[in-house]
CSV table of C-alpha atoms in Angstrom, one decimal:
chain,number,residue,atom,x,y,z
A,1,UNK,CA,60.9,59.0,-107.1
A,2,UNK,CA,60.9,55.7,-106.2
A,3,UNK,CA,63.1,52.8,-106.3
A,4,UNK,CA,62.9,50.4,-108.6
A,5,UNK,CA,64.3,46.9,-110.3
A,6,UNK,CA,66.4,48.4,-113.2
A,7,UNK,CA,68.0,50.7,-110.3
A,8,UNK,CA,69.8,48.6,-108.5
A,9,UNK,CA,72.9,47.8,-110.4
A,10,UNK,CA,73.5,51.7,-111.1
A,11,UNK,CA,73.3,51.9,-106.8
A,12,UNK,CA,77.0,52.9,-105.9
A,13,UNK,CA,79.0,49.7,-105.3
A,14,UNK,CA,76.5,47.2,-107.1
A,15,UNK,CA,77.9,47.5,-110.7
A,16,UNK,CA,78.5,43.9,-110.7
A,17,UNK,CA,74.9,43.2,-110.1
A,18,UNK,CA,73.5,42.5,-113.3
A,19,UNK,CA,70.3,42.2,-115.6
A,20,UNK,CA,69.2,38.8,-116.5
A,21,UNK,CA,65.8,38.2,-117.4
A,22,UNK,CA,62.2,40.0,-117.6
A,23,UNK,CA,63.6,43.5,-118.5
A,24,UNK,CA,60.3,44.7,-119.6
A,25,UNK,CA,59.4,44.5,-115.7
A,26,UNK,CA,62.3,47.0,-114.3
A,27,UNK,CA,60.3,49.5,-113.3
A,28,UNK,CA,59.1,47.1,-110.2
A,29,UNK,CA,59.0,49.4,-107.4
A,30,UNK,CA,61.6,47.7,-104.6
A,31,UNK,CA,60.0,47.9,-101.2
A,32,UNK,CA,62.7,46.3,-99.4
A,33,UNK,CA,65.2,43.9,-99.8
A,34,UNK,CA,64.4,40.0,-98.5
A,35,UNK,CA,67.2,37.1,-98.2
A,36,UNK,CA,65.0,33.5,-99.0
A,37,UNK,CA,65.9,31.1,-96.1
A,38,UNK,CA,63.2,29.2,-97.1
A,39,UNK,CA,62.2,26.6,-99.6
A,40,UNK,CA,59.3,28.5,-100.3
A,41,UNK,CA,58.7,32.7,-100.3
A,42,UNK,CA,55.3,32.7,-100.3
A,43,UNK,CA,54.2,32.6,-96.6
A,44,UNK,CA,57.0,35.2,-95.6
A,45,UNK,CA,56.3,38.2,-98.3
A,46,UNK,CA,53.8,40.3,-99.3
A,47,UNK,CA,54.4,42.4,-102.0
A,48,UNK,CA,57.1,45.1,-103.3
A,49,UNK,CA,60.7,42.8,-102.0
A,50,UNK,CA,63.3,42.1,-103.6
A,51,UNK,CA,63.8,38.6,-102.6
A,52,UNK,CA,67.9,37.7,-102.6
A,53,UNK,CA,68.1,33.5,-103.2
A,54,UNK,CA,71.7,32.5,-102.2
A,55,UNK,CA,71.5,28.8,-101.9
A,56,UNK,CA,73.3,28.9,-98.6
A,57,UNK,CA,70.7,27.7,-96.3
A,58,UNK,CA,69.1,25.5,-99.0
A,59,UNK,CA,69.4,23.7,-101.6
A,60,UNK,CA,68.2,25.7,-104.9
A,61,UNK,CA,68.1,23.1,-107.8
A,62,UNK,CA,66.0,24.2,-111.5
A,63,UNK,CA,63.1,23.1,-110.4
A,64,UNK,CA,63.0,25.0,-107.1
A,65,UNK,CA,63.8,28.3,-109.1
A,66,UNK,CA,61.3,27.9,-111.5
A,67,UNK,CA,59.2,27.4,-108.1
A,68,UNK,CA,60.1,30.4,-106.6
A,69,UNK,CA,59.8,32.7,-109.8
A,70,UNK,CA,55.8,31.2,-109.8
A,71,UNK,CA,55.6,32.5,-106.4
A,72,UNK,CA,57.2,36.1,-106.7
A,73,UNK,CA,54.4,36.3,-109.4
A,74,UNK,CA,51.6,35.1,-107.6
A,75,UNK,CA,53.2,37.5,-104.4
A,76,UNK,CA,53.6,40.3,-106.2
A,77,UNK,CA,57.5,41.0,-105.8
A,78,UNK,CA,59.4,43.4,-107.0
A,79,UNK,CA,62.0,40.8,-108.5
A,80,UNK,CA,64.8,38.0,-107.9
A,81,UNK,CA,68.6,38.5,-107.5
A,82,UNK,CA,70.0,35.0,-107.6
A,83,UNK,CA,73.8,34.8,-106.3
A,84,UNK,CA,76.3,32.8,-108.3
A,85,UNK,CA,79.4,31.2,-107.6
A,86,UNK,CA,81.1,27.7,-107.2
A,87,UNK,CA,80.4,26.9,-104.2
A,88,UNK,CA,76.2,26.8,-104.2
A,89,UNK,CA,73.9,28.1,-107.3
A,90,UNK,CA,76.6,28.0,-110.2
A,91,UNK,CA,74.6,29.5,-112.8
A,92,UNK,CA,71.0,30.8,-113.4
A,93,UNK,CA,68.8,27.7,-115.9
A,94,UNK,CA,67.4,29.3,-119.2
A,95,UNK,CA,64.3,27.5,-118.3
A,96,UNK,CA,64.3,29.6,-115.0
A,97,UNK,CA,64.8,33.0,-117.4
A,98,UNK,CA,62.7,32.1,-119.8
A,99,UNK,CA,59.9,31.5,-117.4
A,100,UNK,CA,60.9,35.2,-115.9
A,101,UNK,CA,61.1,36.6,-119.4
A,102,UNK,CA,57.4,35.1,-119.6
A,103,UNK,CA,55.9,37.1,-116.7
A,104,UNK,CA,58.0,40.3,-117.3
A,105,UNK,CA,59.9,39.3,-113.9
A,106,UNK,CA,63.1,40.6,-113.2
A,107,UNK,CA,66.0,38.5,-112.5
A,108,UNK,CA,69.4,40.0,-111.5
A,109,UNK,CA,72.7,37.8,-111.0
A,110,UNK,CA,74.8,38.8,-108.1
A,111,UNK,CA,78.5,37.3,-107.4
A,112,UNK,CA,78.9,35.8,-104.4
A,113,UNK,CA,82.1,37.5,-103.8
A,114,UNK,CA,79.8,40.6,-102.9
A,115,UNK,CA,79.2,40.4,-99.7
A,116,UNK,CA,75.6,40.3,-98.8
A,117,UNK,CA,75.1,42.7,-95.3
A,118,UNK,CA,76.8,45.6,-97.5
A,119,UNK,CA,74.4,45.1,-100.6
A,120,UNK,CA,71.2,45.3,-98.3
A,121,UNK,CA,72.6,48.2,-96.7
A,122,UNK,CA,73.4,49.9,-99.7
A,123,UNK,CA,69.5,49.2,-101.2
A,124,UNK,CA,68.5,49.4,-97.9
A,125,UNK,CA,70.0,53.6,-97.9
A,126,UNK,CA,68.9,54.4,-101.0
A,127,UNK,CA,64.9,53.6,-100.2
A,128,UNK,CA,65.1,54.9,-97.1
A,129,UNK,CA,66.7,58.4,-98.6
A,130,UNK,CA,63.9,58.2,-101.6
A,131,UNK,CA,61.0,57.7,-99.1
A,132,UNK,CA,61.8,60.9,-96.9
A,133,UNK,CA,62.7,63.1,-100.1
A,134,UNK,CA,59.3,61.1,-101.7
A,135,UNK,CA,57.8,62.7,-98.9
A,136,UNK,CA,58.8,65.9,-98.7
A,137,UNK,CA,57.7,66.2,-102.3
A,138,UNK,CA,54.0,64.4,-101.8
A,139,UNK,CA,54.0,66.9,-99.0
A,140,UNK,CA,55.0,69.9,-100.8
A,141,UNK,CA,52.4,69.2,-103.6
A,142,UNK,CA,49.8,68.2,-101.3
A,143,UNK,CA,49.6,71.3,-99.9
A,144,UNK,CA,49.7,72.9,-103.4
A,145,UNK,CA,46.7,70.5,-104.0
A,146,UNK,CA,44.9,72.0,-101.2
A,147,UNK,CA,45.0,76.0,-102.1
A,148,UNK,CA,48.3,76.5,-99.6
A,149,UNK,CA,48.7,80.0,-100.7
A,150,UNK,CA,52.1,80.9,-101.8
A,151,UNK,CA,53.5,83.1,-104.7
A,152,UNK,CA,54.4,81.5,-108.0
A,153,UNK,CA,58.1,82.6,-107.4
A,154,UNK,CA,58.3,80.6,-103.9
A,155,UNK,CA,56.2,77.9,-105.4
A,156,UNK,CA,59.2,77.8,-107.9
A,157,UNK,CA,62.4,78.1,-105.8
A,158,UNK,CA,60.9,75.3,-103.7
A,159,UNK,CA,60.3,72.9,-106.6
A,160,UNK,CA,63.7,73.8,-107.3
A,161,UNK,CA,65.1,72.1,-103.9
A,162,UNK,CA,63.3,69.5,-104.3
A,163,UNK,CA,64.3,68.5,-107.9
A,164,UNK,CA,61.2,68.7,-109.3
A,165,UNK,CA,60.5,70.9,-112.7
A,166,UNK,CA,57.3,73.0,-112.4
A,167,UNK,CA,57.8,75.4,-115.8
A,168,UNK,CA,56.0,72.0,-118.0
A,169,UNK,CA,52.2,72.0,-118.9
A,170,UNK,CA,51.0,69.5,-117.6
A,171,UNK,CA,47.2,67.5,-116.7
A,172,UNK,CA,45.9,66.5,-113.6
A,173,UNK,CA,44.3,62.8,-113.4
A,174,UNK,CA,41.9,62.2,-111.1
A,175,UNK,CA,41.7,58.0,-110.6
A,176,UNK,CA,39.0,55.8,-109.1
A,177,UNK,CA,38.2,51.9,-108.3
A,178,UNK,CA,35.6,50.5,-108.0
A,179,UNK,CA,33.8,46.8,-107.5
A,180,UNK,CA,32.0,46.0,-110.6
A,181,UNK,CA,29.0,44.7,-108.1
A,182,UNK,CA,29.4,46.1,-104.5
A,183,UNK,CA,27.6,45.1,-101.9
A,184,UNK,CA,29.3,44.7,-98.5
A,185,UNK,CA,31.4,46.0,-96.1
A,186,UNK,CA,34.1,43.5,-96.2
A,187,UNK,CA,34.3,44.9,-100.0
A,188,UNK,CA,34.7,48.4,-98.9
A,189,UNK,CA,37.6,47.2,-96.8
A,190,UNK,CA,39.0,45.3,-99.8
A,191,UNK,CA,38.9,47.8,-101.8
A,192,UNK,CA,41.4,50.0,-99.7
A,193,UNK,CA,44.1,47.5,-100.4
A,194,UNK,CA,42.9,47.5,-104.3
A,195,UNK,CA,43.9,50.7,-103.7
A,196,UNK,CA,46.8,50.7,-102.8
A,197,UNK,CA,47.5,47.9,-104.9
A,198,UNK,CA,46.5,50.4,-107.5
A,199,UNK,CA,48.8,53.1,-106.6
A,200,UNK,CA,51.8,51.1,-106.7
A,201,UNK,CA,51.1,49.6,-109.8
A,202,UNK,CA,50.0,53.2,-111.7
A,203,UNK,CA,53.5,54.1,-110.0
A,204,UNK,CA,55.4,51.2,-111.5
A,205,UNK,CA,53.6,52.6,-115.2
A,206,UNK,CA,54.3,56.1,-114.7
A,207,UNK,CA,58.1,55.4,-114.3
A,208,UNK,CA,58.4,53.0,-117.0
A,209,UNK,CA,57.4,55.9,-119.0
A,210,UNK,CA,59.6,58.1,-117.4
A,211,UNK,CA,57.5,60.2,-115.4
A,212,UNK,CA,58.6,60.9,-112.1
A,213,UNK,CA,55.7,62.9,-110.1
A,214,UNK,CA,54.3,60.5,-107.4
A,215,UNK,CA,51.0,59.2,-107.3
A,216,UNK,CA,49.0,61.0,-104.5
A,217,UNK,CA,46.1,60.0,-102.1
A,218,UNK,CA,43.3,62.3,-102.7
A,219,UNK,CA,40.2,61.3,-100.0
A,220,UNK,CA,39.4,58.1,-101.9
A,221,UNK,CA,41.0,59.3,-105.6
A,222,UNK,CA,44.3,58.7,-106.5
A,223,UNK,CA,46.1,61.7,-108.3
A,224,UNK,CA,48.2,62.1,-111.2
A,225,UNK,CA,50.4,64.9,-112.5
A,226,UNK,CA,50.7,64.0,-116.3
A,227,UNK,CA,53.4,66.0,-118.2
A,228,UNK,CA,52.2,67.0,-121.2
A,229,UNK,CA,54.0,67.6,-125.3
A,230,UNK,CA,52.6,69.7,-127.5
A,231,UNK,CA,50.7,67.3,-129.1
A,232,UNK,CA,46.5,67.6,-128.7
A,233,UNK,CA,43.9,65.9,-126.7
A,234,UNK,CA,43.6,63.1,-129.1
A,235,UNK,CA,47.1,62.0,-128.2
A,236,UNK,CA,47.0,61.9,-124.5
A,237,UNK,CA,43.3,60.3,-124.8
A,238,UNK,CA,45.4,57.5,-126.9
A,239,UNK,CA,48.1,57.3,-124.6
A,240,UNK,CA,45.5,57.1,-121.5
A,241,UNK,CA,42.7,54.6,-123.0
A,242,UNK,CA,46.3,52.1,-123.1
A,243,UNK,CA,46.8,52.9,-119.5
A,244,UNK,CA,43.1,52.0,-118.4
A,245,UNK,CA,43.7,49.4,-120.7
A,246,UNK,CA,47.0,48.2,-118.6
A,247,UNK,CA,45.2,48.9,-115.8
A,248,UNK,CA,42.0,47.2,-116.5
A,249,UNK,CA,43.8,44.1,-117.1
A,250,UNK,CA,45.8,43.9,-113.6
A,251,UNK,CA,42.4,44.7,-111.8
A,252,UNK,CA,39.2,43.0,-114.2
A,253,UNK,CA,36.9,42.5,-111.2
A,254,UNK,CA,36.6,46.9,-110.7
A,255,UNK,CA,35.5,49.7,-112.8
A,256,UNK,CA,38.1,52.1,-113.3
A,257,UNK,CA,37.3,55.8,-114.1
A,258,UNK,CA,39.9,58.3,-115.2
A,259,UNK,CA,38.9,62.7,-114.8
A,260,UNK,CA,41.4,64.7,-116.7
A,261,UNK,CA,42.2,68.4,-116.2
A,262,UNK,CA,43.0,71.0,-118.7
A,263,UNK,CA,46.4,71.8,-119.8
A,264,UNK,CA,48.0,73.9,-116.8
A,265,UNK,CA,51.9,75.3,-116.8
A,266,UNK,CA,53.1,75.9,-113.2
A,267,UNK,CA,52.2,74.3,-110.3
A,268,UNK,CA,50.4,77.2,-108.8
A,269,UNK,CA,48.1,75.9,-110.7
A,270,UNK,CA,47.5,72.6,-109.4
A,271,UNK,CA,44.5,73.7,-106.8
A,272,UNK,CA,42.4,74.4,-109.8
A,273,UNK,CA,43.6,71.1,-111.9
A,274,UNK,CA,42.9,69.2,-109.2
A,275,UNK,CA,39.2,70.9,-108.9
A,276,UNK,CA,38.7,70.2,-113.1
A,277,UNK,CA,39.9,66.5,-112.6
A,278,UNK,CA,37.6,65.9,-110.0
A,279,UNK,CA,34.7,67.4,-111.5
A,280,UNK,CA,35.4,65.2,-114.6
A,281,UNK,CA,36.1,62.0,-112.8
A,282,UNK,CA,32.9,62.3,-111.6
A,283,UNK,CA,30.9,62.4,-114.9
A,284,UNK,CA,33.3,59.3,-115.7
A,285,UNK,CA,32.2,57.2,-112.5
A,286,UNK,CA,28.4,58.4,-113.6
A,287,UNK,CA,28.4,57.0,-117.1
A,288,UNK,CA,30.5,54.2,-116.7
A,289,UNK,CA,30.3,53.7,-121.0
A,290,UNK,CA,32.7,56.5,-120.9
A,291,UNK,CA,35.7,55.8,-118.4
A,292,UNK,CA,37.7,59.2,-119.3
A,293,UNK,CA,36.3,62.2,-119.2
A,294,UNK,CA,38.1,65.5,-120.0
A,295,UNK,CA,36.9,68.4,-118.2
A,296,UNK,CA,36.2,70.2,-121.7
A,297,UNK,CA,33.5,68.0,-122.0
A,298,UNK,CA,31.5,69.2,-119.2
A,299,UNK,CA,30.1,72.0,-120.8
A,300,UNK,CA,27.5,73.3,-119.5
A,301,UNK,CA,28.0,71.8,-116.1
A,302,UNK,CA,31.7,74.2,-115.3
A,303,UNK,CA,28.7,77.0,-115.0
A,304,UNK,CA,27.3,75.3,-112.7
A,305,UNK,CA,30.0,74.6,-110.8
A,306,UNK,CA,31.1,78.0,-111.4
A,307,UNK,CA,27.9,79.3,-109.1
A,308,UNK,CA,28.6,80.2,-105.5
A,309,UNK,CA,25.2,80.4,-104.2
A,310,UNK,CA,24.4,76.3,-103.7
A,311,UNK,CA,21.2,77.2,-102.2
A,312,UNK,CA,20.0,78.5,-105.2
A,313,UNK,CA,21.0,75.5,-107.4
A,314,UNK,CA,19.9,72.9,-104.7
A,315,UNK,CA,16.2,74.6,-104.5
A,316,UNK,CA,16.2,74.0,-108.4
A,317,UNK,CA,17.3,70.3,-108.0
A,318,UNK,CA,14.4,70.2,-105.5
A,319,UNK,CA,11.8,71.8,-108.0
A,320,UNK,CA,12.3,69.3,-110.6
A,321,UNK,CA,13.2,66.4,-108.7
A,322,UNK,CA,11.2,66.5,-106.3
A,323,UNK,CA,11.2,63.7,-103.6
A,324,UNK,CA,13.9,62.0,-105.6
A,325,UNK,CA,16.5,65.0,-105.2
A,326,UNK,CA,19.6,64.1,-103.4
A,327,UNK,CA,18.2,61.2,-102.4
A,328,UNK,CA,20.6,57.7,-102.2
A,329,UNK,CA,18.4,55.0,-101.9
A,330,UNK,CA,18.9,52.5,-104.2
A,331,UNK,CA,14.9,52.5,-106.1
A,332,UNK,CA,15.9,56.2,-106.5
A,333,UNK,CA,19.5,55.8,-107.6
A,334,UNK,CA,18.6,53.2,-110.5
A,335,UNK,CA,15.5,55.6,-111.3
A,336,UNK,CA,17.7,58.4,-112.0
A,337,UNK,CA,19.7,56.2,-113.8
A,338,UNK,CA,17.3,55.4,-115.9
A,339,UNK,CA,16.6,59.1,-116.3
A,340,UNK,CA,20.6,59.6,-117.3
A,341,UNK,CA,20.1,56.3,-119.8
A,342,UNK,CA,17.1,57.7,-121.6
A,343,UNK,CA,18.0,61.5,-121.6
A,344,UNK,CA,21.4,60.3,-123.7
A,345,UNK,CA,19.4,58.9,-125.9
A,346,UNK,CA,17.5,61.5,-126.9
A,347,UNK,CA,13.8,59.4,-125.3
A,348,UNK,CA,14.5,56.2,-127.9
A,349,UNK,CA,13.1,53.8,-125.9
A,350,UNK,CA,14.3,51.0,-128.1
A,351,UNK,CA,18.1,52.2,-127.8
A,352,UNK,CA,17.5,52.8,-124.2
A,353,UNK,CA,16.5,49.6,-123.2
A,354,UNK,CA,18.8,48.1,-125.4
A,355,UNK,CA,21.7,50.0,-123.7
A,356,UNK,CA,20.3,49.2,-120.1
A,357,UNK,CA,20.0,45.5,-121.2
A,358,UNK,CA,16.1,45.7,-120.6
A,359,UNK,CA,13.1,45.3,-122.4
A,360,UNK,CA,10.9,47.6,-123.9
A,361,UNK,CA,8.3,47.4,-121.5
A,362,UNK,CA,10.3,47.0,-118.4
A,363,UNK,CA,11.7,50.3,-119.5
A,364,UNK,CA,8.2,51.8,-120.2
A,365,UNK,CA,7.2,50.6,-117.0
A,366,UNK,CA,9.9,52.3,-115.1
A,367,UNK,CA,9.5,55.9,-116.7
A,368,UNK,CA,5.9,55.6,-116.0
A,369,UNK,CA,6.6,54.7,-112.0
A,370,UNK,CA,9.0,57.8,-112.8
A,371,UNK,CA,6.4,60.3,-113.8
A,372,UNK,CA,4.5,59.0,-110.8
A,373,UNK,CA,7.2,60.4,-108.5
A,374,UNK,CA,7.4,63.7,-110.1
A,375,UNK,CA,4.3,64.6,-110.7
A,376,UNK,CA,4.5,65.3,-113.9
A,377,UNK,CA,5.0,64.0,-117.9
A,378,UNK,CA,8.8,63.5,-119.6
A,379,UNK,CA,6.5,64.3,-122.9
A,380,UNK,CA,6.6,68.2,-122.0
A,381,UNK,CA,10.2,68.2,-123.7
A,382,UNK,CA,10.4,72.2,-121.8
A,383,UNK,CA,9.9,69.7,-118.5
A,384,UNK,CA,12.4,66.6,-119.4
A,385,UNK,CA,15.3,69.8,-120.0
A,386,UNK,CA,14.7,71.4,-116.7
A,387,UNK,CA,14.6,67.7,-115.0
A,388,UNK,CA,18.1,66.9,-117.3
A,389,UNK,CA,19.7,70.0,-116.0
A,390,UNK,CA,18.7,69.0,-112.5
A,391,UNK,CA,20.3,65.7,-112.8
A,392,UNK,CA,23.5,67.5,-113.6
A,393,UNK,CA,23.4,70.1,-110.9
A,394,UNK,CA,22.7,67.6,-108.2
A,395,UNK,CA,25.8,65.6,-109.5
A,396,UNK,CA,28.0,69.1,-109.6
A,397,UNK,CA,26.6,69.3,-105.8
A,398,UNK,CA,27.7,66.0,-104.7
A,399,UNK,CA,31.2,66.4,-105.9
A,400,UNK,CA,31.6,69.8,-104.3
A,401,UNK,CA,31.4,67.6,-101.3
A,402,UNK,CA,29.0,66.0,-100.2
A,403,UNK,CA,28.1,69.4,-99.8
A,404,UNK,CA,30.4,72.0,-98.5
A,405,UNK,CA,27.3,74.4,-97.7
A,406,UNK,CA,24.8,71.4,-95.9
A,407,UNK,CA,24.5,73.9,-93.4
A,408,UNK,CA,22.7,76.2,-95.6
A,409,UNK,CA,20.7,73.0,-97.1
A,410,UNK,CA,19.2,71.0,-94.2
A,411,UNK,CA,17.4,68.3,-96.6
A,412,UNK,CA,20.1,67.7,-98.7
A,413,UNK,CA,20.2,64.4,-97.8
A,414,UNK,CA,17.2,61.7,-97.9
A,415,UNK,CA,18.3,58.5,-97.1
């Protein structure tokens, strides 16, 4: 949907505009186009331009190229388009397209004899056009995502205006960021432009593989429709482990956590994807050794989550949790951690510990504070599956929203 790098020279009128370095990085989203006056761009962008270096204003020798493609890096443009002629930059160095080549940053070559104020205007158009129909489709599908109930057959002749094919199975992929170590506010607000950072750079992915469904804002997910082939789960769990991978890489101070739906075909169906890619993301954010999680794998937990009455499956959370249900505290949250830990282990304390980067006796010592708040012993192995199933309720509860019935459950919360 969006516009991006290897665009611009197909743009009506900017056919002369051509590709000269960092290729690979095309698919750079172009936020808006930016003329350099400057000898530096850093101070005056921040993030998404397409910075236009004419040479007019000042002087642009190798070195201050090589300069400026350092900073478009470190700033997070979109890319370069250095204009040539006689009169100012006569050609682009190999030194300054070899460093672009390096970072994967696009470089274009404009002719001076195109005048400037009609190639802004021209990008300028064609974001302004994508952005309101890139609305009207996040719009459209939002409300899709949200149960707006309409019959397949409208859902179709609207999909149909707005260029977007809906007769494809497809996946839903629920996203999430985290801080590897969170612990104050100012992080919280950080992470909102990781975010976003995120969802520009997931975008800038998704159309270099040629997908063109936008990346939605889900409360604090981000939301993926994922166009599927025919081959199986294997595949797509290849294809998205390189993605977190990608993704990983641009962003190695946050846990990443990927829930994946099962395969749906018409977007009347993207409600309950949504739903399933939720669910899973949120067993993926609970066991961070696993960062994608299919909703297949939930198993027993889609009955749960299947259960209308909450009242019912929140008084057996209380039951065998006891004091510790629902609660957020942080002595409780890293004792039912532990709990998760030692109940995928099957009780080994050694590969427990091991796992949780304790010792042994640290790790005894913990279970035994455990059984302490309980009230009773993880021995009694009828006990330790009631308390296991408990765990996984109260996490099916906390994703169906921090808890749509809390009306009908006045202690849900403890803290």
């Amino acid at each position: 949907m969006s516009i991006c790098c290897a665009d611009i020279p197909h743009l009506p009128g900017l056919e002369s505009i051509i590709f000269r370095a960092g290729l690979t990085g095309g698919q750079r989203i172009v936020r808006w186009p930016y003329v350099a006056e400057n000898d530096s761009i850093q101070p005056w962008v921040s993030g998404g331009e397409l910075v236009f270096v004419t040479g007019i204003n000042h002087r642009r020798n190798e070195r201050n190229l090589c300069q400026l493609v350092k900073e478009a890096i470190a700033s997070n443009v979109a890319g370069l388009v250095i204009l040539t002629g006689q009169e100012y930059i006569q050609q682009i160095p190999n030194s300054v397209l070899e460093l672009a080549n390096q970072y994967q940053l696009p470089i274009l070559e404009q002719p001076y004899s195109l005048k400037m104020v009609f190639v802004t205007e021209v990008i300028s158009n064609a974001i302004v056009q994508d952005n309101l129909l890139g609305k009207s489709v996040r719009l459209f599908l939002t409300k899709l995502i949200n149960g707006f109930d309409q019959a397949p057959e409208l859902i179709h002749l609207r999909a149909g205006d707005l260029g977007i094919s809906d007769n494809h199975p497809f996946t839903t992929l629920a996203l999430r960021i985290n801080y590897l170590h969170p612990n104050t506010d100012t992080e919280n607000y950080q992470l909102m432009q990781v975010n976003h950072e995120l969802e520009l750079h997931l975008g800038g992915i998704l159309k270099r593989r040629g997908i063109e469904w936008p990346v939605l804002n889900y409360d604090k997910d981000l939301l993926v429709i994922w166009p599927l082939s025919e081959n199986g789960t294997s595949e797509l769990y290849k294809e998205l482990e390189q993605i977190l991978g990608l993704l990983q890489k641009r962003f190695p101070e946050h846990v990443i956590c990927i829930g994946v739906s099962e395969r749906k075909t018409g977007l009347d169906k993207l409600s309950d994807a949504t739903e399933q890619a939720r669910q899973a993301l949120q067993f993926a954010v609970k066991h961070h050794h696993q960062r994608i999680f299919f909703y297949e794998q939930l198993g027993i937990a889609r009955l749960y989550a299947a259960i209308p009455n909450r009242g019912l499956l929140a008084e057996f959370c209380k039951q065998h949790l006891g004091e510790l249900c629902f609660a957020r505290d942080e002595t409780t949250l890293e004792m039912k951690n532990t709990l998760n830990h030692y109940f995928n282990h099957f009780g080994h304390l050694q590969q427990t510990a091991d796992t949780m980067g304790l010792h042994r006796n640290t790790l005894s010592y913990r279970l035994n504070k455990i059984e302490l708040r309980l009230g009773y012993s993880l021995q009694d192995s009828f006990l330790r599956l009631n308390l296991q199933n408990a765990l996984l309720i109260e996490q099916v509860l906390f994703h169906h929203h921090n808890i749509e019935e809390k009306a009908d459950m006045p202690d849900l919360q403890h803290d």
